[in-house]
Short mmCIF file of C-alpha atoms and ligand atoms in Angstrom, two decimals:
data_model
loop_
_atom_site.label_atom_id
_atom_site.label_comp_id
_atom_site.label_asym_id
_atom_site.label_seq_id
_atom_site.Cartn_x
_atom_site.Cartn_y
_atom_site.Cartn_z
CA MET X 21 13.70 -22.13 -17.60
CA GLY X 22 14.44 -19.37 -15.08
CA GLY X 23 17.69 -17.51 -15.47
CA SER X 24 20.29 -18.21 -12.87
CA ALA X 25 21.21 -14.84 -11.53
CA VAL X 26 24.09 -15.62 -9.27
CA ASN X 27 25.47 -13.08 -6.91
CA GLY X 28 29.11 -13.24 -6.06
CA SER X 29 32.05 -14.91 -7.69
CA TYR X 30 31.87 -17.84 -10.01
CA GLY X 31 34.35 -19.91 -8.05
CA GLY X 32 32.46 -20.38 -4.82
CA VAL X 33 29.02 -21.94 -4.88
CA SER X 34 27.03 -18.99 -3.66
CA ARG X 35 24.12 -19.40 -1.36
CA ARG X 36 22.00 -17.45 -3.77
CA LEU X 37 22.61 -19.92 -6.58
CA PHE X 38 21.70 -22.81 -4.36
CA VAL X 39 18.50 -21.32 -3.06
CA THR X 40 17.42 -20.06 -6.44
CA GLY X 41 17.85 -23.47 -7.94
CA MET X 42 15.94 -25.11 -5.16
CA PHE X 43 13.06 -22.72 -5.36
CA SER X 44 12.80 -22.94 -9.13
CA THR X 45 12.24 -26.64 -8.72
CA LEU X 46 9.50 -26.08 -6.18
CA ALA X 47 7.83 -23.53 -8.37
CA GLY X 48 8.10 -25.67 -11.46
CA ALA X 49 6.37 -28.51 -9.73
CA GLY X 50 3.65 -26.25 -8.47
CA THR X 51 1.14 -24.06 -10.13
CA GLY X 52 3.13 -22.36 -12.78
CA LEU X 53 3.54 -19.37 -10.54
CA GLY X 54 7.17 -19.44 -9.74
CA ALA X 55 9.87 -17.31 -8.33
CA GLY X 56 13.55 -17.09 -7.81
CA ALA X 57 15.75 -14.06 -7.41
CA ALA X 58 16.96 -13.77 -3.88
CA PRO X 59 17.41 -16.03 -0.88
CA ALA X 60 14.59 -14.59 1.15
CA VAL X 61 12.05 -15.61 -1.46
CA ALA X 62 12.35 -19.28 -0.82
CA ALA X 63 11.94 -18.79 2.89
CA ALA X 64 9.10 -16.33 2.83
CA GLY X 65 6.81 -16.95 -0.05
CA ARG X 66 6.32 -20.18 -1.91
CA PRO X 67 3.13 -20.47 -3.89
CA GLU X 68 0.21 -21.11 -1.60
CA ARG X 69 -3.05 -22.61 -2.78
CA GLY X 70 -2.24 -21.82 -6.36
CA GLY X 71 -1.05 -18.31 -5.73
CA VAL X 72 1.60 -16.08 -4.26
CA VAL X 73 1.68 -13.99 -1.15
CA LEU X 74 3.44 -10.64 -1.32
CA ARG X 75 4.29 -9.29 2.11
CA ALA X 76 5.10 -5.60 1.83
CA ARG X 77 7.19 -4.65 4.82
CA PRO X 78 10.13 -2.64 6.12
CA THR X 79 13.31 -4.64 5.90
CA THR X 80 17.05 -4.40 5.52
CA ILE X 81 18.79 -5.45 2.35
CA ARG X 82 22.38 -5.83 1.36
CA LEU X 83 23.56 -3.31 -1.21
CA GLY X 84 27.10 -3.99 -2.31
CA HIS X 85 29.12 -3.77 0.86
CA ARG X 86 26.54 -2.02 2.96
CA THR X 87 23.18 -2.74 4.47
CA VAL X 88 20.27 -0.35 4.03
CA THR X 89 16.78 -0.09 5.41
CA THR X 90 13.94 -0.01 2.90
CA TRP X 91 10.48 -1.35 2.08
CA ALA X 92 10.24 -4.48 -0.04
CA TYR X 93 8.14 -7.56 -0.77
CA ASP X 94 9.17 -10.55 1.33
CA ASP X 95 12.49 -8.92 2.22
CA ALA X 96 13.72 -9.40 -1.35
CA MET X 97 14.64 -6.67 -3.78
CA PRO X 98 13.56 -7.01 -6.52
CA GLY X 99 10.55 -8.98 -5.30
CA ARG X 100 10.22 -12.55 -6.44
CA THR X 101 9.70 -13.28 -10.13
CA ILE X 102 6.07 -14.20 -10.68
CA ARG X 103 5.68 -16.57 -13.62
CA ALA X 104 2.50 -17.55 -15.41
CA THR X 105 1.43 -18.71 -18.86
CA ALA X 106 -0.76 -16.55 -21.09
CA GLY X 107 -4.43 -17.27 -20.40
CA GLU X 108 -3.81 -18.35 -16.82
CA VAL X 109 -5.20 -16.77 -13.71
CA VAL X 110 -2.71 -15.19 -11.33
CA ARG X 111 -3.62 -15.00 -7.66
CA ALA X 112 -1.55 -12.75 -5.49
CA ARG X 113 -2.41 -11.79 -1.94
CA LEU X 114 -0.95 -8.49 -0.82
CA VAL X 115 -0.29 -8.44 2.92
CA ASN X 116 0.43 -4.90 4.04
CA GLU X 117 2.92 -4.85 6.90
CA LEU X 118 4.03 -1.31 6.07
CA PRO X 119 3.27 1.72 8.23
CA ALA X 120 1.47 3.22 5.19
CA THR X 121 -1.27 2.32 2.71
CA THR X 122 -0.15 0.47 -0.40
CA THR X 123 -1.32 -1.30 -3.59
CA VAL X 124 0.18 -3.54 -6.24
CA HIS X 125 -0.04 -2.43 -9.88
CA TRP X 126 0.55 -5.00 -12.64
CA HIS X 127 2.35 -2.85 -15.13
CA GLY X 128 1.45 -3.52 -18.76
CA ILE X 129 -1.14 -6.23 -18.16
CA ARG X 130 -4.51 -5.73 -19.91
CA ILE X 131 -6.25 -6.36 -16.65
CA ALA X 132 -9.78 -5.95 -15.29
CA ALA X 133 -10.00 -2.45 -13.81
CA ALA X 134 -10.75 -3.63 -10.28
CA MET X 135 -7.41 -5.48 -10.14
CA ASP X 136 -5.24 -2.69 -11.51
CA GLY X 137 -3.93 -1.47 -8.16
CA ALA X 138 -4.46 2.19 -9.02
CA PRO X 139 -5.42 3.91 -5.76
CA GLY X 140 -8.39 6.25 -6.10
CA PHE X 141 -9.16 4.82 -9.54
CA SER X 142 -9.78 1.13 -9.19
CA GLN X 143 -9.40 0.43 -5.49
CA ARG X 144 -8.86 2.08 -2.16
CA ALA X 145 -5.27 1.62 -1.11
CA THR X 146 -4.85 -1.22 1.37
CA PRO X 147 -4.32 0.10 4.90
CA PRO X 148 -1.53 -1.01 7.23
CA GLY X 149 -2.39 -4.44 8.56
CA GLY X 150 -4.78 -5.08 5.65
CA THR X 151 -4.73 -7.57 2.82
CA PHE X 152 -5.96 -7.46 -0.76
CA ASP X 153 -6.45 -10.41 -3.09
CA TYR X 154 -5.46 -9.72 -6.66
CA VAL X 155 -6.99 -12.27 -9.02
CA PHE X 156 -6.64 -11.67 -12.73
CA THR X 157 -6.09 -13.32 -16.07
CA VAL X 158 -2.88 -12.60 -17.95
CA PRO X 159 -4.11 -12.41 -21.56
CA ASP X 160 -0.81 -11.76 -23.32
CA PRO X 161 2.61 -13.35 -23.04
CA GLY X 162 5.60 -11.13 -22.38
CA THR X 163 7.83 -9.30 -19.96
CA TYR X 164 6.02 -7.23 -17.32
CA PHE X 165 6.56 -6.09 -13.77
CA TYR X 166 4.61 -5.21 -10.69
CA HIS X 167 5.11 -2.33 -8.30
CA SER X 168 3.44 -0.33 -5.60
CA HIS X 169 1.38 2.53 -7.00
CA VAL X 170 1.26 4.69 -3.90
CA GLY X 171 3.40 7.84 -3.88
CA MET X 172 7.13 7.21 -4.14
CA GLN X 173 6.92 3.63 -2.84
CA SER X 174 8.13 1.97 -6.03
CA ASP X 175 11.33 4.01 -5.71
CA ARG X 176 11.98 1.91 -2.63
CA GLY X 177 12.19 -1.85 -3.09
CA LEU X 178 8.49 -2.46 -3.82
CA TYR X 179 8.76 -3.95 -7.32
CA GLY X 180 9.40 -7.29 -9.01
CA PRO X 181 9.25 -9.02 -12.43
CA LEU X 182 6.13 -10.66 -13.87
CA ILE X 183 6.95 -13.01 -16.73
CA VAL X 184 4.14 -14.44 -18.84
CA ALA X 185 5.16 -17.41 -20.95
CA ASP X 186 3.77 -18.00 -24.41
CA PRO X 187 2.21 -21.47 -24.71
CA HIS X 188 3.17 -21.34 -28.40
CA GLU X 189 6.53 -19.61 -27.98
CA PRO X 190 7.81 -18.93 -31.50
CA LEU X 191 11.36 -18.11 -30.44
CA SER X 192 13.82 -20.83 -29.66
CA TYR X 193 16.44 -20.26 -27.03
CA ASP X 194 18.30 -22.27 -24.41
CA GLN X 195 18.04 -20.04 -21.42
CA GLU X 196 16.62 -16.74 -20.25
CA TYR X 197 17.82 -14.01 -17.94
CA THR X 198 15.61 -11.40 -16.34
CA VAL X 199 17.43 -8.08 -15.91
CA VAL X 200 15.73 -5.53 -13.66
CA LEU X 201 17.29 -2.07 -13.71
CA ASP X 202 16.80 0.43 -10.91
CA ASP X 203 18.13 3.67 -9.47
CA TRP X 204 18.62 3.58 -5.73
CA VAL X 205 18.65 6.18 -3.00
CA ASP X 206 16.56 4.66 -0.21
CA GLY X 207 18.38 4.31 3.09
CA VAL X 208 21.57 5.78 1.60
CA ASN X 209 20.79 9.48 1.29
CA GLY X 210 17.42 9.77 3.01
CA ASP X 211 14.46 8.00 1.46
CA ALA X 212 12.47 8.37 -1.73
CA ASP X 213 10.06 10.89 -0.20
CA ALA X 214 12.96 13.10 0.86
CA ALA X 215 14.28 12.93 -2.71
CA LEU X 216 10.86 14.07 -3.96
CA LYS X 217 10.95 17.02 -1.59
CA ARG X 218 14.36 18.01 -2.86
CA VAL X 219 13.23 17.82 -6.48
CA ASN X 220 10.15 19.86 -5.65
CA THR X 221 11.96 22.65 -3.86
CA THR X 222 15.31 23.01 -5.58
CA PRO X 223 16.08 24.14 -9.09
CA HIS X 224 17.42 21.63 -11.58
CA ASP X 225 20.70 19.98 -10.86
CA GLU X 226 22.72 21.68 -13.58
CA SER X 227 25.19 18.85 -13.71
CA LEU X 228 22.36 16.67 -14.97
CA THR X 229 21.06 19.07 -17.59
CA SER X 230 24.02 20.70 -19.23
CA HIS X 231 25.98 17.95 -20.88
CA VAL X 232 23.18 15.95 -22.42
CA LEU X 233 22.41 16.68 -26.02
CA GLY X 234 19.14 14.81 -26.02
CA GLY X 235 17.67 16.80 -23.12
CA THR X 236 17.38 15.61 -19.58
CA SER X 237 16.36 12.09 -18.74
CA GLY X 238 16.02 12.58 -14.99
CA HIS X 239 16.28 14.91 -12.00
CA VAL X 240 18.30 13.08 -9.39
CA ARG X 241 21.81 11.76 -9.26
CA TYR X 242 21.35 8.46 -7.48
CA PRO X 243 24.12 6.97 -5.36
CA TYR X 244 23.54 3.51 -6.89
CA TYR X 245 22.21 1.94 -10.05
CA LEU X 246 21.25 -1.70 -9.76
CA VAL X 247 20.84 -4.86 -11.78
CA ASN X 248 18.60 -7.29 -9.93
CA GLY X 249 19.27 -5.49 -6.68
CA ASN X 250 23.04 -5.57 -6.97
CA THR X 251 25.43 -2.65 -7.31
CA ALA X 252 28.20 -2.38 -9.90
CA ASP X 253 30.84 -3.12 -7.20
CA ASP X 254 29.26 -6.42 -6.32
CA PRO X 255 27.55 -7.29 -9.57
CA THR X 256 24.95 -9.84 -10.49
CA THR X 257 26.57 -12.62 -12.54
CA PHE X 258 24.54 -14.47 -15.16
CA VAL X 259 26.07 -17.85 -15.86
CA GLY X 260 25.70 -19.58 -19.21
CA ARG X 261 27.67 -21.69 -21.64
CA PRO X 262 29.40 -20.58 -24.81
CA GLY X 263 27.17 -20.94 -27.85
CA ALA X 264 23.97 -20.82 -25.83
CA ARG X 265 21.14 -18.78 -27.27
CA VAL X 266 19.86 -16.60 -24.47
CA ARG X 267 16.78 -14.45 -24.15
CA PHE X 268 17.30 -11.35 -22.05
CA ARG X 269 14.23 -9.71 -20.56
CA VAL X 270 15.15 -6.18 -19.54
CA ILE X 271 12.82 -4.19 -17.27
CA ASN X 272 13.45 -0.58 -16.29
CA ALA X 273 11.98 -0.25 -12.80
CA ALA X 274 13.83 2.99 -12.04
CA ALA X 275 11.99 6.11 -10.86
CA ASP X 276 14.03 8.73 -12.65
CA THR X 277 16.64 7.06 -14.85
CA ALA X 278 16.65 5.94 -18.46
CA PHE X 279 19.42 3.50 -19.32
CA ARG X 280 21.54 2.82 -22.38
CA VAL X 281 22.05 -0.93 -22.48
CA ALA X 282 24.67 -3.05 -24.26
CA LEU X 283 26.34 -6.41 -23.82
CA GLY X 284 30.08 -6.12 -24.42
CA GLY X 285 31.33 -8.27 -27.30
CA HIS X 286 27.84 -9.03 -28.64
CA ARG X 287 25.15 -7.65 -30.89
CA MET X 288 21.61 -8.07 -29.72
CA THR X 289 18.53 -9.06 -31.67
CA VAL X 290 15.57 -7.18 -30.20
CA THR X 291 12.43 -9.30 -30.38
CA HIS X 292 9.90 -7.63 -28.06
CA THR X 293 9.08 -4.36 -26.49
CA ASP X 294 6.67 -4.00 -23.57
CA GLY X 295 5.73 -7.65 -23.91
CA PHE X 296 4.72 -7.47 -27.57
CA PRO X 297 6.72 -9.18 -30.30
CA CYS X 298 8.15 -7.09 -33.09
CA ARG X 299 10.01 -7.89 -36.27
CA PRO X 300 13.45 -8.90 -34.98
CA VAL X 301 16.07 -6.21 -35.42
CA THR X 302 19.77 -6.48 -34.63
CA VAL X 303 21.46 -3.54 -32.93
CA ASP X 304 24.36 -2.85 -30.58
CA THR X 305 22.54 -0.85 -27.95
CA PHE X 306 19.16 0.54 -26.94
CA LEU X 307 17.69 3.17 -24.64
CA ILE X 308 15.09 2.05 -22.16
CA GLY X 309 12.86 4.57 -20.39
CA MET X 310 11.25 4.09 -17.00
CA GLY X 311 8.50 1.49 -17.25
CA GLU X 312 9.64 0.16 -20.64
CA ARG X 313 10.77 -3.41 -21.31
CA TYR X 314 12.88 -4.93 -24.08
CA ASP X 315 13.58 -8.56 -24.86
CA PHE X 316 16.54 -9.53 -26.98
CA LEU X 317 18.33 -12.65 -28.12
CA VAL X 318 22.06 -13.19 -28.07
CA THR X 319 24.30 -16.17 -28.84
CA LEU X 320 26.87 -16.13 -26.08
CA ASP X 321 30.55 -16.09 -26.84
CA SER X 322 33.13 -17.64 -24.53
CA GLY X 323 34.40 -15.42 -21.73
CA ALA X 324 33.12 -12.94 -19.15
CA PHE X 325 31.25 -9.96 -20.57
CA PRO X 326 29.96 -6.68 -19.19
CA LEU X 327 26.23 -6.13 -19.33
CA MET X 328 26.26 -2.36 -19.12
CA ALA X 329 23.35 -0.02 -18.45
CA LEU X 330 24.60 3.57 -18.45
CA ALA X 331 22.39 6.01 -16.55
CA GLU X 332 21.55 8.18 -19.56
CA GLY X 333 22.54 11.79 -19.02
CA LYS X 334 23.87 11.07 -15.55
CA ARG X 335 27.14 9.81 -14.22
CA GLY X 336 26.76 6.25 -13.16
CA ARG X 337 25.91 2.83 -14.38
CA ALA X 338 24.16 -0.37 -13.57
CA PHE X 339 26.42 -3.28 -14.35
CA ALA X 340 26.28 -7.06 -14.40
CA VAL X 341 28.51 -9.82 -15.74
CA VAL X 342 27.60 -12.55 -18.22
CA ARG X 343 30.01 -15.42 -17.73
CA THR X 344 30.45 -18.51 -19.88
CA SER X 345 33.97 -19.47 -18.88
CA ARG X 346 35.41 -20.12 -15.46
CA ARG X 347 38.80 -18.77 -16.29
CA ALA X 348 37.90 -15.48 -17.93
CA VAL X 349 38.78 -12.37 -15.95
CA THR X 350 35.78 -10.47 -14.62
CA PRO X 351 35.49 -7.11 -16.40
CA PRO X 352 35.56 -4.09 -14.06
CA PRO X 353 32.45 -1.89 -13.85
CA ASP X 354 34.20 0.95 -15.66
CA VAL X 355 35.27 -1.20 -18.61
CA LYS X 356 34.81 0.43 -22.02
CA VAL X 357 31.91 -1.06 -23.95
CA PRO X 358 32.20 0.17 -27.55
CA GLU X 359 28.78 -1.27 -28.40
CA LEU X 360 27.22 1.58 -26.37
CA HIS X 361 28.26 4.00 -29.11
CA ARG X 362 27.42 1.91 -32.15
CA ARG X 363 24.06 1.29 -33.75
CA MET X 364 21.25 2.25 -31.42
CA LEU X 365 17.70 0.99 -31.67
CA ARG X 366 15.10 3.59 -32.64
CA TYR X 367 11.33 3.26 -32.41
CA GLN X 368 11.13 3.33 -36.20
CA ASP X 369 13.15 0.11 -36.27
CA LEU X 370 10.35 -1.61 -34.42
CA GLN X 371 7.29 -2.93 -36.14
CA ALA X 372 4.51 -4.88 -34.52
CA ARG X 373 3.75 -8.33 -35.89
CA ARG X 374 0.98 -8.24 -38.46
CA ALA X 375 -1.45 -9.91 -36.09
CA ASP X 376 -0.83 -7.23 -33.46
CA ARG X 377 -1.15 -4.23 -35.74
CA LEU X 378 -3.93 -1.74 -35.16
CA ASP X 379 -4.92 -0.65 -38.63
CA ALA X 380 -7.36 1.97 -37.34
CA PRO X 381 -10.23 -0.50 -37.60
CA SER X 382 -12.74 1.71 -35.87
CA ARG X 383 -13.91 5.30 -35.57
CA THR X 384 -10.90 7.37 -34.69
CA VAL X 385 -10.99 10.32 -32.34
CA THR X 386 -7.94 12.53 -32.12
CA VAL X 387 -6.83 14.43 -29.04
CA LYS X 388 -3.79 16.54 -28.42
CA LEU X 389 -1.85 16.18 -25.25
CA GLY X 390 0.80 18.73 -24.40
CA PHE X 391 3.42 18.37 -21.65
CA ARG X 392 4.64 21.51 -19.95
CA GLU X 393 6.66 22.54 -16.96
CA ARG X 394 5.18 25.31 -14.82
CA PRO X 395 7.58 28.23 -14.62
CA GLY X 396 9.45 28.76 -11.39
CA GLY X 397 8.54 25.51 -9.78
CA ASN X 398 8.72 21.85 -10.33
CA GLN X 399 5.23 21.16 -11.52
CA TRP X 400 4.58 19.19 -14.65
CA THR X 401 1.30 19.40 -16.53
CA LEU X 402 -0.78 17.56 -19.12
CA ASN X 403 -2.68 20.16 -21.19
CA ASP X 404 -1.90 22.60 -18.37
CA ARG X 405 -3.63 20.45 -15.76
CA LEU X 406 -2.18 18.96 -12.62
CA ALA X 407 -3.20 15.69 -10.99
CA ASP X 408 -5.60 17.28 -8.49
CA ASP X 409 -7.86 18.36 -11.38
CA PRO X 410 -6.56 15.90 -13.89
CA LEU X 411 -6.72 15.82 -17.63
CA ARG X 412 -9.62 13.55 -18.59
CA LEU X 413 -9.74 11.73 -21.89
CA ARG X 414 -13.11 10.13 -22.67
CA VAL X 415 -13.68 7.34 -25.16
CA ASP X 416 -16.49 5.02 -26.11
CA ARG X 417 -15.85 1.34 -26.19
CA GLY X 418 -14.70 0.21 -29.61
CA GLU X 419 -13.30 3.55 -30.67
CA THR X 420 -9.72 4.15 -31.56
CA LEU X 421 -8.26 7.12 -29.76
CA ARG X 422 -5.37 8.80 -31.48
CA ILE X 423 -3.35 10.78 -28.96
CA VAL X 424 -0.90 13.34 -30.27
CA LEU X 425 1.72 13.62 -27.56
CA HIS X 426 3.62 16.86 -27.66
CA ASN X 427 6.53 17.30 -25.30
CA ASP X 428 7.11 21.02 -24.83
CA THR X 429 9.81 20.57 -22.18
CA HIS X 430 13.51 19.80 -22.02
CA MET X 431 12.95 16.50 -20.24
CA TRP X 432 12.13 12.96 -21.28
CA HIS X 433 8.65 11.72 -20.47
CA PRO X 434 7.99 7.98 -20.65
CA MET X 435 4.18 7.97 -20.80
CA HIS X 436 2.37 4.90 -19.53
CA LEU X 437 -1.28 3.94 -20.04
CA HIS X 438 -2.92 1.45 -17.72
CA GLY X 439 -5.12 -1.40 -18.94
CA HIS X 440 -4.31 -1.02 -22.65
CA THR X 441 -1.58 -1.17 -25.17
CA PHE X 442 -1.26 1.28 -27.99
CA GLN X 443 0.46 1.43 -31.31
CA VAL X 444 3.21 3.95 -31.75
CA GLU X 445 3.20 5.66 -35.13
CA THR X 446 6.68 5.91 -36.53
CA THR X 447 7.64 7.62 -39.76
CA GLY X 448 5.29 6.23 -42.38
CA ARG X 449 4.78 2.95 -40.63
CA LYS X 450 2.74 1.06 -38.10
CA GLY X 451 5.22 0.95 -35.27
CA PRO X 452 5.45 -1.20 -32.16
CA ARG X 453 2.65 -2.06 -29.73
CA LYS X 454 3.61 -0.69 -26.36
CA ASP X 455 2.22 0.42 -23.02
CA THR X 456 4.98 2.92 -22.21
CA VAL X 457 6.46 5.29 -24.75
CA ASN X 458 9.32 7.69 -24.29
CA VAL X 459 8.57 11.14 -25.69
CA MET X 460 11.84 12.98 -26.18
CA PRO X 461 12.29 16.70 -25.44
CA TYR X 462 10.42 19.04 -27.81
CA LYS X 463 9.21 16.09 -29.89
CA LYS X 464 5.76 14.98 -31.02
CA LEU X 465 4.60 11.42 -31.24
CA ASN X 466 1.28 9.79 -32.16
CA ILE X 467 -0.16 6.77 -30.45
CA ASP X 468 -3.36 4.87 -31.29
CA VAL X 469 -5.26 3.34 -28.42
CA LEU X 470 -7.97 0.78 -29.12
CA ALA X 471 -10.59 1.36 -26.43
CA ASP X 472 -11.44 -2.21 -25.54
CA ASN X 473 -11.17 -2.33 -21.76
CA PRO X 474 -13.78 -0.20 -19.97
CA GLY X 475 -12.79 1.47 -16.73
CA GLU X 476 -11.16 4.60 -15.39
CA TRP X 477 -7.47 4.29 -16.16
CA MET X 478 -4.36 6.15 -15.20
CA PHE X 479 -2.34 7.71 -18.00
CA HIS X 480 0.84 9.23 -16.61
CA CYS X 481 4.51 9.92 -16.90
CA HIS X 482 6.56 7.05 -15.49
CA ASN X 483 9.14 9.43 -14.15
CA LEU X 484 7.94 9.02 -10.59
CA TYR X 485 8.75 12.64 -9.74
CA HIS X 486 6.65 13.88 -12.66
CA GLN X 487 3.85 11.51 -11.71
CA GLU X 488 3.87 12.94 -8.20
CA LEU X 489 4.31 16.54 -9.37
CA GLY X 490 1.35 16.64 -11.72
CA MET X 491 1.67 14.45 -14.81
CA MET X 492 -1.24 12.16 -14.03
CA GLY X 493 -4.28 11.99 -16.34
CA VAL X 494 -7.32 9.75 -16.70
CA LEU X 495 -8.60 7.74 -19.65
CA GLY X 496 -12.25 6.91 -19.04
CA TYR X 497 -15.16 5.36 -20.89
CA GLY X 498 -18.53 6.92 -21.60
CA LYS X 499 -19.78 9.83 -19.52
CA PRO X 500 -17.53 11.04 -16.70
CA PRO X 501 -18.31 9.40 -13.36
CA ARG X 502 -20.23 11.56 -10.88
CA ARG X 503 -17.32 12.41 -8.64
CA GLY X 504 -13.87 11.38 -7.59
CA HIS X 505 -11.99 9.24 -10.03
CA GLY X 506 -14.76 6.79 -10.63
CA MET X 507 -14.53 4.49 -7.65
CA GLY X 508 -18.08 3.27 -7.76
CA HIS X 509 -18.09 1.52 -4.41
CU1 C2O D 28 4.14 1.25 -13.77
CU2 C2O D 28 0.93 3.69 -13.36
O1 C2O D 28 2.53 2.48 -13.53
CU1 CU D 29 7.86 13.05 -17.24
#
């Protein structure tokens, strides 16, 4: 079951390994909601009455060789791994001990609207001192995550993995590792809100734009890039045995950074994106945008291998070590990983399983959606609208909505739709089912959304700066609600 993400060297029995192991046992014996990532988890939040408690609060965390102040769930960053099986009900009580309102969004889950954690859409944000009980069914297996959906909060430590097991898991593997990628500034160079102000008031950082052929993946050069909360200097170590078949579940929880991921010395067989299975495809590397997830299988060789996630278009990397031998020398964080420059996964390599394909079964309505940057400032628009008077897409239940996404900017935009998954059209094929799709600079891409989950839903860029600087739209059902964003109560 749960991957053993061990911090520190292989030789000493680290405290993290011990606590993780202990808590996994507790969780396994409990309700199926489990956890295990960081020491604080075991102390603060075991499953209670069939659920979890997420305490959002200011805390200090260790980052490499320094300690920083941030906001996190239960003093752990990432927050605990929540585990459930498809079809089960997840109960999570948010306890807000922050000096600000907050919510929890369950990214990628086809959830009932009232539980979506979208402030102003599906709930009022929970005030300081308040609690909110999230109770929802997880209909689909796969790799998901949860995060605060208020302002820049998820750029702090307010995020964690949500893993939904398949009761009829078709893949066979011996072990799994959850790999959460992040870009980190909080407590190092101001906080996330200060970074937003800088992006909003200063022109582009030329060093980030000039040398990238594929346009610009982000705005900010972060001081750290993290795997499971650990810096490249003090990396997370995943321990396995040679010959083991391992499932990696990679989640990009970063605000502003796409990553190029490879495992030194191995090819990877990609099996899922955004929770949904696809025809397995073997590649050397893949790009993962903010909010996207990829699962891949690898048969581990003997040694110690770099798991590298280059911050695409930036200088910097998230780095972890996969170790199957005690004696192997730990690779340094700047080790060359030739796989990063070999065969890269493309969306057209990915094809949804037949059972998951949307073959345009219903009336199809087509809308165009253009992304633009307002001249002179840092405002980002959807069909020339900003979030205060947002773009509104209306559908009727049962329709298929084809959205033609047209990126008329030099930046990447990983677009995320709440409450639904869509099918990405790739050249001449039914592509993957996803909930977050990266639209590259000056490119067009079609997605088909089956409107089967009534509500008022956010549809936005998962670059947190773009989300905050305008790229937030609404997908709604039927006639527009009378006012506001459709909060009926
Ligand atoms: Cu991962 Cu609207 O969010
Ligand atoms: Cu964007």
